[in-house]
Structures are given as structure tokens and as C-alpha cells.
Amino acid sequence: MVGLEAPPVLSTPESHVFEDPTLPLTLPRPARLSEEQLFVTYEIERTVTVVRQERWRRIALQFPDDMLVDAPRVFEALSRGLKGITKTARGTLGGGHSHEEDAEVLQSGLEKLEVSEDVAEDRLYILADTSYGACCVDELAAEHVDADVIVHYGRACLSPTARLPVIHVFTNQPLPLKPILQAFKETYSDRDEKIILMADVIYSNHVPQIYKALRDLGYNNIYPTFVVHDPSSPLPNRTVPAEVADGSKALGDYQLFHISEPPGSLLLTLSSRVSTIHIYPTTCDSSPTTLPASTTLALRRRYALLTSLSTVPIFGILINTLSIKNYLHVVEHVKAQIAAAGKKSYTFVVGKVNAAKVANFSEVGGWIVIGCWESSLFESKDFWKPIVTPFELGLALRGDKERIWTGEWRADWQEMLDGKTRALDEVEHTDVDEAAADNEDLGSESESAPPEFDLRTGRYVSHTRPVQIAPAKTVRSDAATALIKRAKGGLATVGGRVSSAAEFLKSQRTWNGLGSDFEIAYEEGGRSGAPVEQGRSGIARGYTVGAEGVRT
């Protein structure tokens, strides 16, 4: 595996300013949806019913970028529906009329209606951008408008939120039935095989119809999946067969037929749990055929990344979410793992991760991303240092003799929190006991750890241990209040101990903060700092400088 020789340029290209880390999704959509298509696609009636039942008044509407074109019309339709108009307008539909006649009735009814801001009791807000990925619910933006609920449109990772309730509208997309049946028959000639039928959330409403058609063709061992809000499920966010729900490994006897290409993290998770995977692409214009999914190369790359982190002394923890439930527990769990392995960690809160952001910290040897389980897989070669998931970190921190790669890959947090193994607990207790036994020797122990041999590079790697604070000793009361003059040029200390990391920052960094470009001397006769001067005041179109009021 070839790595970068030097950090990349620490500036974000203009083309990547609004880069979205989530899986791009291109759907064949008409130029403009009709009123009937708009009501069906965005589930206006269901949304209005749920909002009215729960008595929510401030509603935030979160759209992905490709659906913002419909946001004003959805806003208008929901505004009218929340005033009791949608039920009356749609009550005239379906009474033996054709779809064209229903659309004309609905259009004529909507044209006669006016939305008055004076009588509006509900407030709707359009969230035009997301702080993180489009598949995640943006609680942070919704709290800026004090929203009571978020209506999330488009495909979603269905990660549980921490504070606000969510209405998921998957915007069900059209899907031809005949090409799917033809591709299924060409892929599975044996009609007695165990097959799981699964689709992306935007096509999940077609699964019952496809299942019924396949049953009529003689396929008797097909299990249709349905959407559930459970990323920890053996099939993430999907129901599983009864024999799998009991905790057995019977899922390995099934083959998986997946409609639409899944994200990389979902594909790695599924590949380690089912026998084989065939993907039916929904963006192919020609005669569609299923594609066998192979994750062997991807798993090899991930294993190479995590083994390269086995000798890294400093880790960076990237918090890539502020909305997903239990993310703080995962951060603390990761910190404890790193500390138990005798390594250092620093925590960073970021929005959308890119190479320019993480390359600013050259001391960090590897990154752990705490974010959405579906968009936390970073395989770009632009990153100077590897970015791994908490599950992969657990493997990287194990010794070479204990690290066994079985091909299993997980991305869900809750499964990791619930699956704290007994071995890990024993390791942590052992480390605590050893640390307690060595407390009295902390003052004489060197901060540098013995060199460690890196099997990947064939070289010895030396690194420093985290600063260990020695237990406080009883001192005389008069000594505790005495002032001691610090000698010039003294070594940098942390908690009363000399720290090589602090000394490096002191001696090697060219900029140490505001005021570091001049020397402040506290001794008599020394040069004092710069005097405080009055700065500018006012607004950007005309600042006022000084007491004379000169405008610039």
C-alpha cells in the first residue's frame, strides 16, 4: 500500500467547498412533478396527519440537494394541509375518476386557495443545507429555529436521534416490475434456494409487489424485508427471518438480492453475513442485469489500514455528528480503549470531513471517525493519514498475536457498546492493576516507551507514552505557599513532570498564539508588551477609527 510522502496542500479547492460525503444518488425524475405525483412522492397526507396527531407547531423540512427544487411546492402543500384543506381537496379524488381527472380536480382546488400568514398557526422551515451527511437528520439546524419535529426527505441511514422526533419520508420512486423479474430469473435458476429480497429505502415500497410476483413464479424460499429503525439488526434497518432473530448464524445460508447499489459500509456489513450478494442497478438505462458484489479487495484495504495503525502513538478522534444518540458514549469508549493501549488521543469536532482539515495536524498518526454508520467509511487516497471506524480501531489496538481477521465488518455503534467483550474488560482491569502497582515508580519512569517493531515497514518505531500524573504527595503547609522563580530556559512540564511533547511545541512551533511575535519581560528594566489601542467600531460599510471618528 503506497502512502503519501508529505501532507497535501492545506487549502480546500473551490470545487470541494460544498462536498457531500454521502453516497451520490442520481434518480431518473421528470422535469416537473404533477400535483398528484407531488402528494404521493412526498406523502403530504401522511405527514399532515402525523403532525396534527402529535400537535407539533414548528416543523423543519430537511431536503437533500437534488430535491430542493420541489421544496417550495412541498412547503405550500403542507401549509394548506395543516389548515384542514388537504383533506377536502383530496376527498374528491379516487371516486371513479382517472388519474388525469383527479389531477385536474386537485389542481383547480389548490388554485382557488390562498395561504394567509395572519391566521397561520403552524410554522414551517426549509433546511437548505446539512451540517453533515444528507442521510442524517440535522438536529443542529432544526434547533436554530426551535423546531418541534423534523421531516426528513429522501434516503436515510435511520440512525436514532438524540433530541427531536423525526418523520421519515423516503420519497418512494417508481420501479418497473418486469425487468426485475427477468433479472431475478436469470440470476437464480434454482427456485428452492434461500433468498432475501432487500431494496434501498426509496424503493422499499415495491418489495411486497415483487415478492408476490416471485411467489407466483414458483420461488418458495424468498424472505421479503421491511424497513425498521434498527441499525443494529443483522440486516441493518431491515427485518430478518425468524431463525435469524433467535441469534443463530442461519443468515449465512441465505443469498441476498439487493435493489439499487448499497453504500460501501452497508455492502461490507452484508458481505460478511450472507452467502452471496447480487445487486440490481436502478440507474442503468440499458437492459438491466444483476451484478455480483465482491468485497474482497475492499476488506483487504481496510485490514491494511488498521494494521498500519498498530504502532501509531497518537490518535485523533473526529466527532462527525452532534445528533445521533449515544455518540458521546462512543467517544468515551474510544478514549478508554486508546488510553488502555498506552497511546494518546485528541478530540476534534468537524462538519464534513475532507483531506485539508485533517492534514493540519501532522502529529496525528491515525483518525477514528465518530459519525453516521452509513457514511463513516473513508477510502479516498487524498487523506494523508488513515481514517478508520471504532470497530476497526478495536482490531488495530490488539497485539499481532491476538488480532485475527475473520472478514467480519461492523459499522453500528450500539452493537459495539453492547458487545464489550470479557477479554477487553480483563485487559482494562489488568492495565488498571498494573498502573496502580507502578504508581510509586512514576516519578523515575522515563516518558519514552521501548521501541516497537513494525512488521509492515521492517523498522523499529519509538514513541512516547501519555503523560502519567504521579499521585499527590503530602507537603508542608509553608512550602505549599512559597513562590519559586522559574529559571530561564527551563524544560516544559505538564502536571509537574517534564513532557517531551510540550517541549516540542515550545521549541519547534513558530507561532504560539496571540502576542507571541514579541517578547514580554517581567524583570525590572525589561521591555514591556505592546500598549492597548482602541480598535475599529461600527459596521462593514463604514468603520469608525479612534476618538476622532475617521471613517474607512
XYZ file of C-alpha atoms in Angstrom:
552
model
C 0.000 0.000 0.000
C 1.572 3.284 -1.120
C 1.145 6.314 1.156
C 1.737 10.000 0.671
C 5.301 11.215 1.254
C 4.186 14.628 2.507
C 0.990 16.296 3.696
C -1.262 17.701 0.969
C -1.752 21.388 0.421
C -3.665 22.740 3.402
C -6.360 24.521 1.452
C -9.727 23.328 0.280
C -10.191 23.543 -3.515
C -13.143 25.593 -4.659
C -14.752 22.528 -6.204
C -14.786 20.778 -2.801
C -16.197 23.581 -0.667
C -19.687 22.075 -0.663
C -18.571 18.459 -0.974
C -21.057 15.953 0.464
C -19.506 12.742 1.859
C -22.677 10.692 1.436
C -23.330 8.391 -1.487
C -24.403 10.340 -4.585
C -27.785 9.263 -5.837
C -28.964 10.045 -9.341
C -32.604 9.275 -9.980
C -34.446 9.480 -13.285
C -37.067 12.082 -12.373
C -39.476 14.020 -14.585
C -38.805 17.678 -15.249
C -41.680 18.717 -13.011
C -43.884 16.553 -10.818
C -47.611 16.903 -11.230
C -49.686 17.806 -8.188
C -50.784 14.209 -7.743
C -47.209 12.926 -8.059
C -46.091 15.535 -5.552
C -48.691 14.412 -2.989
C -47.780 10.748 -3.456
C -43.996 11.114 -3.641
C -43.661 13.377 -0.616
C -46.519 11.745 1.340
C -48.243 15.026 2.105
C -51.340 13.468 3.614
C -49.458 11.142 5.979
C -47.180 13.978 7.102
C -50.122 16.272 7.856
C -51.913 13.519 9.779
C -48.923 12.721 11.990
C -48.178 16.387 12.687
C -51.808 17.047 13.642
C -51.977 13.963 15.897
C -48.828 14.954 17.787
C -49.820 18.669 17.901
C -46.475 19.903 16.600
C -46.390 23.583 15.630
C -42.864 24.266 14.383
C -41.878 21.884 11.586
C -38.451 21.745 9.914
C -38.310 20.257 6.404
C -34.942 18.730 5.501
C -34.324 18.113 1.792
C -31.290 16.641 0.017
C -29.735 18.799 -2.672
C -31.412 17.015 -5.588
C -34.894 17.589 -4.072
C -34.588 21.259 -3.195
C -36.277 22.083 -6.487
C -39.534 20.696 -5.060
C -39.123 22.275 -1.611
C -41.336 25.381 -2.249
C -44.192 23.277 -3.589
C -43.972 20.811 -0.703
C -43.904 23.756 1.706
C -47.035 25.172 0.112
C -48.857 21.823 0.082
C -48.086 21.181 3.748
C -49.131 24.711 4.707
C -52.524 24.188 3.108
C -52.863 20.699 4.520
C -52.144 21.811 8.059
C -55.058 24.256 7.809
C -57.509 21.468 7.088
C -57.556 21.984 3.316
C -55.745 18.883 2.138
C -58.476 16.533 3.335
C -61.155 18.459 1.464
C -59.119 18.745 -1.715
C -58.136 15.085 -1.783
C -61.606 13.886 -0.783
C -62.743 14.381 -4.361
C -60.049 12.045 -5.696
C -60.439 8.375 -6.401
C -64.197 8.442 -6.876
C -64.144 6.510 -10.138
C -62.141 9.171 -11.948
C -58.956 8.621 -13.908
C -55.606 9.907 -12.674
C -55.727 12.797 -15.144
C -59.169 13.873 -13.894
C -58.028 13.579 -10.281
C -55.014 15.772 -11.006
C -57.233 18.407 -12.669
C -59.620 18.433 -9.684
C -56.735 18.758 -7.248
C -55.062 21.482 -9.303
C -58.273 23.514 -9.615
C -58.871 23.214 -5.881
C -55.396 24.345 -4.972
C -55.507 27.324 -7.336
C -58.555 28.683 -5.501
C -56.862 28.549 -2.119
C -54.771 31.267 -0.536
C -52.402 30.967 2.392
C -52.710 33.862 4.816
C -49.844 34.475 7.192
C -52.169 36.265 9.607
C -54.125 33.123 10.502
C -51.293 30.630 10.225
C -50.832 28.682 13.457
C -48.016 26.449 12.250
C -44.552 27.492 11.155
C -42.633 25.534 8.539
C -38.928 25.947 7.798
C -36.868 24.605 4.887
C -33.386 23.378 5.837
C -31.473 24.052 2.637
C -28.130 22.646 3.804
C -26.914 19.928 6.158
C -24.148 20.159 8.744
C -23.047 16.597 7.970
C -24.345 13.981 5.506
C -27.670 14.216 3.699
C -28.714 10.804 5.020
C -28.523 12.041 8.623
C -31.138 14.090 10.434
C -29.786 17.594 11.032
C -30.928 18.333 14.575
C -28.425 21.157 14.877
C -30.000 23.209 12.084
C -33.513 22.417 13.301
C -32.734 23.667 16.795
C -31.741 27.035 15.331
C -35.429 27.595 14.552
C -36.632 25.860 17.729
C -38.389 23.137 15.739
C -40.662 20.570 17.378
C -40.163 17.927 14.685
C -38.052 17.273 11.589
C -39.466 15.882 8.350
C -36.566 14.169 6.602
C -36.940 13.559 2.851
C -35.005 11.098 0.697
C -32.850 8.125 1.601
C -31.818 7.931 5.232
C -29.442 5.973 7.434
C -32.176 5.798 10.133
C -29.711 6.430 12.946
C -31.584 7.182 16.184
C -31.664 10.865 17.072
C -30.807 12.322 20.468
C -33.415 15.040 20.997
C -36.033 15.724 18.302
C -38.663 13.375 16.819
C -38.392 12.638 13.096
C -40.856 11.843 10.309
C -39.038 9.937 7.562
C -40.416 10.362 4.048
C -38.427 8.141 1.718
C -39.975 9.734 -1.425
C -40.808 6.369 -2.969
C -39.523 6.212 -6.521
C -41.068 4.367 -9.499
C -39.597 0.986 -10.370
C -40.564 -1.196 -13.385
C -41.556 -4.703 -12.348
C -40.884 -6.774 -15.479
C -37.120 -6.053 -15.784
C -36.623 -7.006 -12.135
C -38.404 -10.329 -12.549
C -36.400 -11.072 -15.679
C -33.094 -10.298 -13.977
C -34.094 -12.345 -10.927
C -34.910 -15.429 -13.050
C -31.579 -15.134 -14.890
C -29.681 -14.912 -11.610
C -31.405 -17.697 -9.654
C -32.268 -20.739 -11.719
C -32.868 -22.938 -8.678
C -36.263 -21.956 -7.291
C -35.666 -23.684 -3.940
C -32.726 -21.508 -2.865
C -32.977 -19.354 0.224
C -33.041 -15.765 -0.980
C -33.517 -12.495 0.897
C -35.236 -9.744 -1.075
C -33.970 -6.327 0.003
C -34.214 -2.840 -1.519
C -32.937 0.617 -0.743
C -35.358 2.630 1.392
C -36.558 4.718 -1.563
C -37.640 1.505 -3.321
C -38.791 -0.414 -0.243
C -42.488 0.109 -1.048
C -42.089 -2.154 -4.123
C -40.844 -5.186 -2.135
C -44.315 -6.690 -1.357
C -45.352 -6.487 -5.018
C -42.092 -8.059 -6.215
C -42.357 -10.776 -3.579
C -45.887 -11.684 -4.649
C -44.855 -11.862 -8.311
C -41.883 -14.115 -7.487
C -44.090 -16.417 -5.438
C -46.352 -16.804 -8.448
C -43.277 -17.823 -10.491
C -42.535 -20.681 -8.087
C -39.914 -19.199 -5.730
C -40.990 -20.502 -2.336
C -37.953 -19.736 -0.125
C -37.877 -15.971 -0.533
C -37.911 -13.710 2.509
C -39.087 -10.119 1.868
C -37.548 -7.497 4.158
C -39.333 -4.482 5.597
C -37.876 -1.249 6.921
C -37.323 -0.981 10.684
C -35.407 1.663 12.624
C -32.675 -0.630 13.912
C -29.114 -0.204 12.547
C -28.013 -2.993 14.935
C -30.130 -5.597 13.136
C -28.239 -8.440 11.358
C -29.631 -6.806 8.211
C -29.225 -3.110 9.145
C -32.605 -1.372 9.363
C -34.436 -4.423 7.985
C -36.405 -7.318 9.383
C -34.771 -10.756 9.436
C -36.089 -14.328 9.148
C -37.387 -15.964 12.311
C -34.475 -18.406 12.616
C -32.002 -15.493 12.420
C -33.812 -13.446 15.056
C -33.021 -16.141 17.633
C -29.337 -15.259 17.429
C -28.223 -18.163 15.258
C -25.890 -17.868 12.283
C -28.514 -19.094 9.856
C -28.215 -15.846 7.879
C -25.145 -17.300 6.175
C -27.356 -19.826 4.390
C -29.186 -17.069 2.507
C -28.330 -15.255 -0.680
C -29.192 -11.577 -0.987
C -30.885 -9.834 -3.911
C -30.472 -6.085 -3.374
C -32.332 -3.487 -5.452
C -30.158 -0.391 -6.023
C -26.468 -0.142 -5.219
C -25.908 -0.008 -1.425
C -23.397 2.309 0.297
C -19.932 0.924 0.897
C -20.369 0.448 4.651
C -23.647 -1.430 4.180
C -22.101 -3.622 1.484
C -19.156 -4.579 3.730
C -21.549 -5.376 6.577
C -23.826 -7.543 4.447
C -20.999 -9.376 2.691
C -19.773 -10.819 5.981
C -23.223 -12.082 6.979
C -24.860 -13.608 3.892
C -23.627 -16.164 1.405
C -23.588 -14.068 -1.784
C -24.936 -10.705 -2.884
C -26.373 -9.740 -6.268
C -27.142 -6.097 -6.939
C -29.846 -4.915 -9.311
C -28.800 -1.423 -10.544
C -31.623 1.085 -10.858
C -29.649 3.717 -12.798
C -28.892 1.554 -15.838
C -30.727 2.633 -18.985
C -29.915 -0.486 -20.992
C -31.253 -3.975 -20.337
C -30.609 -4.364 -16.590
C -28.778 -7.383 -15.244
C -27.678 -8.199 -11.717
C -24.068 -7.619 -10.695
C -22.329 -9.953 -8.227
C -20.903 -7.971 -5.330
C -17.315 -8.662 -4.316
C -15.810 -7.010 -1.240
C -12.542 -8.939 -1.063
C -10.352 -6.069 -2.229
C -12.173 -3.576 -0.037
C -11.706 -5.756 3.046
C -8.017 -6.169 2.230
C -7.603 -2.398 2.047
C -9.369 -1.937 5.369
C -7.205 -4.593 7.018
C -4.053 -2.958 5.670
C -5.194 0.388 7.080
C -5.899 -0.930 10.568
C -2.626 -2.885 10.751
C -0.747 0.286 9.790
C -2.166 1.894 12.943
C -0.823 -0.763 15.312
C 2.339 1.263 16.018
C 0.792 4.751 15.891
C 1.362 6.615 19.183
C -1.144 9.475 18.685
C -4.749 9.139 17.504
C -7.254 11.803 16.555
C -10.962 11.324 17.279
C -13.169 13.032 14.684
C -16.651 13.767 16.020
C -18.676 13.950 12.824
C -22.128 14.213 14.382
C -23.959 16.084 17.117
C -27.365 14.481 16.576
C -27.024 10.701 16.734
C -27.966 9.089 20.004
C -25.166 7.764 22.252
C -22.353 9.365 20.261
C -20.806 10.735 23.476
C -20.735 7.243 24.965
C -18.862 6.017 21.902
C -16.337 8.848 22.221
C -15.641 7.934 25.840
C -15.387 4.262 24.930
C -12.837 5.013 22.188
C -10.822 7.241 24.518
C -10.713 4.458 27.105
C -9.544 1.948 24.501
C -6.729 4.191 23.327
C -5.623 5.029 26.866
C -5.677 1.349 27.867
C -3.318 0.620 24.970
C -0.838 3.210 26.297
C -1.416 5.703 23.488
C -2.533 9.326 23.268
C -5.703 10.753 21.756
C -7.026 14.185 20.848
C -10.640 15.030 20.092
C -11.791 17.205 17.185
C -15.311 18.292 16.255
C -15.711 18.681 12.487
C -18.503 19.070 9.971
C -17.934 17.436 6.611
C -14.571 15.696 6.656
C -12.064 16.463 3.902
C -8.318 15.969 3.449
C -7.430 19.622 4.037
C -8.967 19.662 7.510
C -7.292 16.579 8.932
C -3.915 17.324 7.325
C -3.495 20.382 9.547
C -2.452 18.100 12.423
C 0.726 16.370 11.326
C 1.385 14.807 14.752
C -1.737 12.616 14.497
C -0.880 9.227 13.029
C -4.427 7.951 12.523
C -8.027 9.106 12.806
C -11.162 7.497 14.223
C -14.395 8.940 12.870
C -17.466 9.034 15.121
C -20.350 9.657 12.769
C -23.166 8.132 10.789
C -22.661 4.397 10.384
C -23.514 4.611 6.691
C -21.136 7.446 5.730
C -18.190 6.782 8.072
C -16.235 4.743 5.543
C -13.474 6.901 4.019
C -11.436 5.185 1.325
C -10.125 8.208 -0.538
C -6.378 8.317 -1.236
C -6.349 12.075 -0.668
C -6.096 11.646 3.094
C -2.544 11.767 4.405
C -3.307 9.508 7.386
C -5.771 6.594 7.600
C -9.331 7.157 8.822
C -10.941 4.120 10.442
C -14.130 3.278 12.316
C -14.392 2.439 16.057
C -14.785 -1.240 15.171
C -11.551 -1.181 13.164
C -9.775 0.652 15.984
C -10.578 -2.227 18.325
C -8.755 -4.589 15.963
C -5.830 -2.216 15.427
C -5.133 -1.905 19.161
C -4.800 -5.645 19.613
C -1.431 -7.334 19.526
C -0.189 -9.110 16.432
C -0.845 -12.490 18.054
C -4.360 -11.573 19.195
C -5.508 -9.837 16.016
C -7.463 -12.376 13.972
C -9.136 -11.149 10.789
C -12.289 -13.141 10.106
C -13.675 -10.905 7.368
C -16.433 -9.640 9.634
C -17.093 -5.916 9.426
C -19.461 -3.834 11.546
C -20.363 -0.173 11.493
C -23.090 0.234 14.098
C -22.307 1.892 17.403
C -24.852 0.247 19.649
C -23.644 -3.191 18.706
C -20.134 -2.154 19.683
C -21.270 -0.691 23.017
C -23.369 -3.746 23.859
C -20.613 -6.083 22.727
C -17.868 -5.054 25.134
C -16.224 -8.418 25.343
C -14.981 -10.027 28.512
C -11.485 -10.087 27.084
C -11.442 -6.320 26.687
C -12.703 -5.869 30.256
C -9.966 -8.171 31.524
C -7.349 -6.196 29.612
C -8.643 -2.930 31.074
C -8.662 -4.350 34.619
C -5.151 -5.696 34.124
C -3.941 -2.313 32.938
C -5.556 -0.624 35.930
C -3.937 -3.062 38.344
C -0.527 -2.660 36.730
C -0.864 1.116 36.786
C -1.765 1.040 40.479
C 1.254 -1.137 41.235
C 3.582 1.212 39.349
C 2.260 4.476 40.750
C 5.128 4.796 43.173
C 7.619 4.468 40.303
C 6.044 7.131 38.062
C 8.481 9.777 39.188
C 11.505 7.798 37.977
C 9.981 6.146 34.880
C 11.063 7.521 31.524
C 8.373 9.013 29.317
C 9.718 7.226 26.240
C 8.455 3.687 25.665
C 10.701 0.887 24.349
C 10.951 0.742 20.542
C 8.341 -1.369 18.795
C 8.991 -3.362 15.629
C 6.668 -2.538 12.735
C 6.038 -5.626 10.610
C 4.831 -3.555 7.666
C 7.924 -1.372 7.293
C 10.554 -3.642 8.854
C 11.730 -0.837 11.148
C 11.681 -0.057 14.820
C 9.235 2.651 15.841
C 9.750 4.629 19.024
C 7.083 6.795 20.572
C 6.247 8.452 23.848
C 3.771 7.333 26.443
C 0.929 9.551 27.603
C 1.900 11.811 30.456
C 1.259 9.988 33.729
C 0.449 12.211 36.661
C 2.054 10.945 39.819
C -0.158 10.776 42.926
C -0.041 13.857 45.056
C 2.349 13.684 47.985
C 1.868 15.318 51.356
C 3.850 18.545 51.604
C 4.432 21.038 54.351
C 1.953 23.894 54.524
C 4.665 26.559 54.447
C 6.200 25.034 51.317
C 2.839 24.998 49.556
C 2.557 28.784 49.725
C 6.152 29.548 48.791
C 6.900 31.176 45.441
C 9.736 29.829 43.351
C 11.203 31.819 40.491
C 11.241 29.851 37.272
C 14.651 29.573 35.684
C 15.086 30.874 32.186
C 15.175 28.193 29.543
C 13.616 25.577 31.787
C 12.061 22.470 30.309
C 8.316 22.437 29.635
C 6.334 20.477 32.201
C 2.808 19.096 32.380
C 1.405 18.345 35.814
C 4.810 18.858 37.381
C 6.586 16.402 35.053
C 8.824 17.098 32.093
C 6.945 16.403 28.852
C 8.705 15.910 25.540
C 5.505 16.764 23.662
C 5.158 20.096 25.479
C 8.842 20.776 24.912
C 8.396 20.139 21.181
C 5.509 22.589 20.990
C 7.529 25.141 22.928
C 10.723 24.912 20.891
C 9.581 23.906 17.397
C 6.315 25.715 16.829
C 6.847 29.054 15.074
C 3.576 30.534 16.318
C 2.382 30.080 19.872
C -0.702 32.274 19.943
C -1.626 35.946 20.042
C 1.207 38.149 21.253
C 3.903 35.570 20.507
C 5.596 37.850 17.953
C 7.182 39.981 20.680
C 8.884 39.226 23.951
C 7.377 40.111 27.306
C 9.912 40.581 30.080
C 8.732 40.719 33.685
C 12.090 41.626 35.218
C 12.913 45.232 36.015
C 14.281 47.121 33.059
C 12.842 44.658 30.578
C 10.811 45.558 27.522
C 7.069 45.521 28.164
C 4.357 44.373 25.841
C 2.635 46.479 23.205
C 0.191 49.105 24.529
C -3.532 48.514 24.180
C -5.052 50.706 21.471
C -8.643 51.433 20.573
C -9.677 49.487 17.510
C -12.348 49.926 14.866
C -16.048 50.086 15.585
C -19.187 50.197 13.510
C -20.357 48.084 10.588
C -18.603 46.797 7.484
C -19.787 49.557 5.152
C -18.060 52.239 7.225
C -15.864 51.645 10.273
C -15.073 54.387 12.832
C -11.394 54.504 13.818
C -10.194 56.209 17.014
C -11.719 59.017 19.015
C -11.661 61.407 16.048
C -14.268 59.312 14.252
C -12.371 58.835 10.982
C -14.435 56.554 8.693
C -12.832 53.922 6.488
